[in-house]
Amino acid sequence: MNKNGNIGVTSENIFPIIKKFLYSDHEIFLRELVSNAVDATQKLKTLASVGEFKGEMGDLTVRVKFDDQTITISDRGIGMTAEEIDKYINQIAFSGAEEFVEKYKNDAAAIIGHFGLGFYSSFMVSKKVEIVTKSYKEGAQAVKWSCDGTPTYTLEETEKADRGTDIILYIDDENKDFLNQQKITDLLKKYCRFLPVPIAFGKKQEWKDGKYVDTDEDNIINDTTPAWVRKPADLKDEDYKKFYQELYPMSDEPLFWIHLNVDYPFNLTGILYFPRIKSNIDLHRNKIQLYCNQVFVTDSVEGIVPEFLTLLHGVIDSPDIPLNVSRSYLQSDQNVKKISSHITKKVADRLEEIFKTDRKQFEEKWDYLKLFIQYGMLTDEKFYDRAVKFALLKDIDDKYYTLDEYKTLIKDNQTDKDGTLVYLYTTNKNEQYSYIQAAKDKGYSVLVMNGQLDVHAIGQLEQKLDKVRFVRVDSDTIDRLIAKEDVGKVSLEEQQREALQEIFKSQLPKLEKTEFMVTLEALGENSNPVVLTQGEYMRRMREMSAMQPGMSFYGEMPDSYNLVINTDHALVKDILASEESACNEKLQPILADMKGWKARQSDLRETQNSKKEEEITEAEKEDMTNTNKKIAELRVECNKIIAEYAASNKKVSQLIDLALLSNGLLKGEALSNFIKRSVDLIH
Ligand code: ADP
């Protein structure tokens, strides 16, 4: 039998497509051919198990060899007859695996028939491909198929001692770099590392007489029974940890893991590990690997699992995930959707189980888990609904609470006069120490919120929980953080208020990208005389904008602080009193003058208000402008006198600096001035 022919009618134009477009990654040819070899071997095992093959199985190792022209992949699987080559290879659109699976539905689970045009991917790197094959069927005639990349092929009888198939690739000039020991090793390690049949690439070597020489032992590159294909009952913690090390050498031990095993309504096995995430760098270093019947497919699983689960590590193996298709197609695929929500559910189940059965362990690992769980809660509604039961809050004493527990804890003491529950938090225990102390003195609880996603998590909880507000401990004075009743009124004359504000305003340091407001509050004589606060809203906006590019508006705004002067404090009263005795004499005539101008201003305003815009004469307008100008000038004059006084009273600057110091804002020259002044004051 000698046969020449054209490969299927439809194939006229398929080679250029294969070469250029079908597979962007040339290297996958090796994956395709080795999995075909494994596939043929598995088929033989299946036939043996149902009694259709009664011969000797012998050594079933798949072998990969190369020389300076060719790469050969050999198996001792079922082989092919001339008719089968015709049917499965020549009519390329026709996939033999599909027919086989149909026939042996119940036994053929391990067949890798998923890659469609797999065999033809060999033409991406070859100028000629030969198949030398002999079927397992009794008395089968070995045949050789040869094709040089045009749609013409030859098929002839040949001699072959053993059952099985050799695929011989004559590598073309552009792809000669594949003819390399290291390159092939790397590819086999990448794609074939966990295939279910032993794959040998050459022989193991040993160091002898100053060089490496081959031993008799096959160099097997794969582990045929990786942990995820074994039964969970047969595995110990050590085995899971060992497998993790195998996947990600040099990584820290995982926190815990989930063994996935589903066979209905889709097929899915795998092991997912919760990693110890310590920093951003760790986040994307190790990735989940996707396999299809133990053949590595990809480690970019976006679109297959929800985004937050891509932070997990491990292996997912499913023949039900369509491969070689676009990401957008994947996302709309029903099976993929089911798989994705199944995995989410399993992950939530596992976390809840650990939380319920071993709360201590869960708390110990919370700091590592937090980022992952928050990410899930923020991006996946379903996961939020599950995780809200076991997500934890940590307080400044490292105690952990669920959201429900925490609510019960603070309900009585931290509800403000409007019935809103106020969650106090700190982002830095050291920097915000004095504010935390003040809150503690009130019997308040303070949470630690210093994680990367905390700003977002806070926003989400405020939205989801009823009448709840999060405020950082330093965002207001203690009585206003959780306002129980209307706070004390400042009982000062207008002139005194203006003077007091000016005293402090005039002595504030100029800091880059920082703005200060001065306000007066009656905080009680035992509270600090001067407190620096930073409003919750603006600060949070700035923090969020630092993470989101579209919100740069807030990012460019200066930091704004509120310098709160406690009018009840003896020191403040003292400063005001001595300002009055030092300045009143000089201020009095100016203020009297100002009083006259102000009376005039209000007269003018009254008459102008009673008229329509067009009835106001030019003279009247000018009068108003002059009056305003005069008042402003007098104000400047007053302020000058007050500022002069304030500069002479070291206590003013000292109080401001103390407030800045307690917020870590006193630096450089200002800090050194503060130290000098402190020494003077002690003297
Ligand atoms: P698929 O593997 O998706 O079926 P391929 O183009 O890779 O597509 O292979 C086509 C068919 O050729 C296979 O289904 C199988 O019947 C046959 N075949 C390929 N390689 C071998 C092999 N090494 N041994 C036996 N049959 C093979």
XYZ file of C-alpha atoms and ligand atoms in Angstrom, residues 32-33 36-41 43 73 75 77-80 84 88-89 92 94-98 112-120 133 164-167, ligand 1:
65
model
C 0.225 19.022 22.265
C 2.382 16.145 21.068
C -1.378 13.091 22.445
C 1.185 10.444 23.404
C -0.139 10.324 26.960
C -3.646 10.214 25.577
C -2.834 7.215 23.372
C -1.266 5.485 26.380
C -6.537 4.802 25.801
C 8.137 11.970 20.718
C 4.817 6.381 22.973
C 0.031 3.589 23.322
C -2.657 2.361 20.955
C -0.932 3.448 17.755
C -2.823 3.964 14.494
C -7.063 5.698 11.401
C -7.825 11.249 12.429
C -4.883 12.971 10.822
C -8.065 17.230 10.433
C -12.312 15.252 12.732
C -11.116 14.628 16.243
C -10.633 10.982 17.132
C -10.759 11.711 20.832
C -14.330 12.864 20.676
C -6.772 14.709 26.814
C -8.657 15.276 23.640
C -9.237 18.852 24.292
C -6.919 20.709 22.102
C -8.640 20.358 18.743
C -5.969 20.781 16.149
C -3.243 19.706 18.526
C -1.195 17.514 16.237
C -1.022 20.135 13.522
C 3.002 4.118 13.988
C 2.813 2.764 19.472
C 3.739 5.960 17.722
C 6.833 8.012 16.962
C 6.254 11.595 15.916
P -7.084 15.793 19.375
O -5.961 15.338 20.229
O -7.761 16.999 19.872
O -8.034 14.717 19.008
P -5.035 15.967 17.398
O -4.923 16.717 16.108
O -3.970 16.261 18.377
O -6.433 16.291 17.999
O -5.036 14.472 17.093
C -5.994 13.919 16.215
C -6.164 12.443 16.469
O -5.016 11.730 16.031
C -6.279 12.075 17.914
O -7.594 12.237 18.381
C -5.875 10.623 17.922
O -6.946 9.766 17.517
C -4.830 10.581 16.838
N -3.487 10.669 17.435
C -2.696 11.736 17.558
N -1.536 11.431 18.165
C -1.592 10.106 18.429
C -0.695 9.184 19.065
N 0.504 9.553 19.542
N -1.090 7.879 19.146
C -2.299 7.491 18.680
N -3.173 8.317 18.092
C -2.842 9.605 17.964
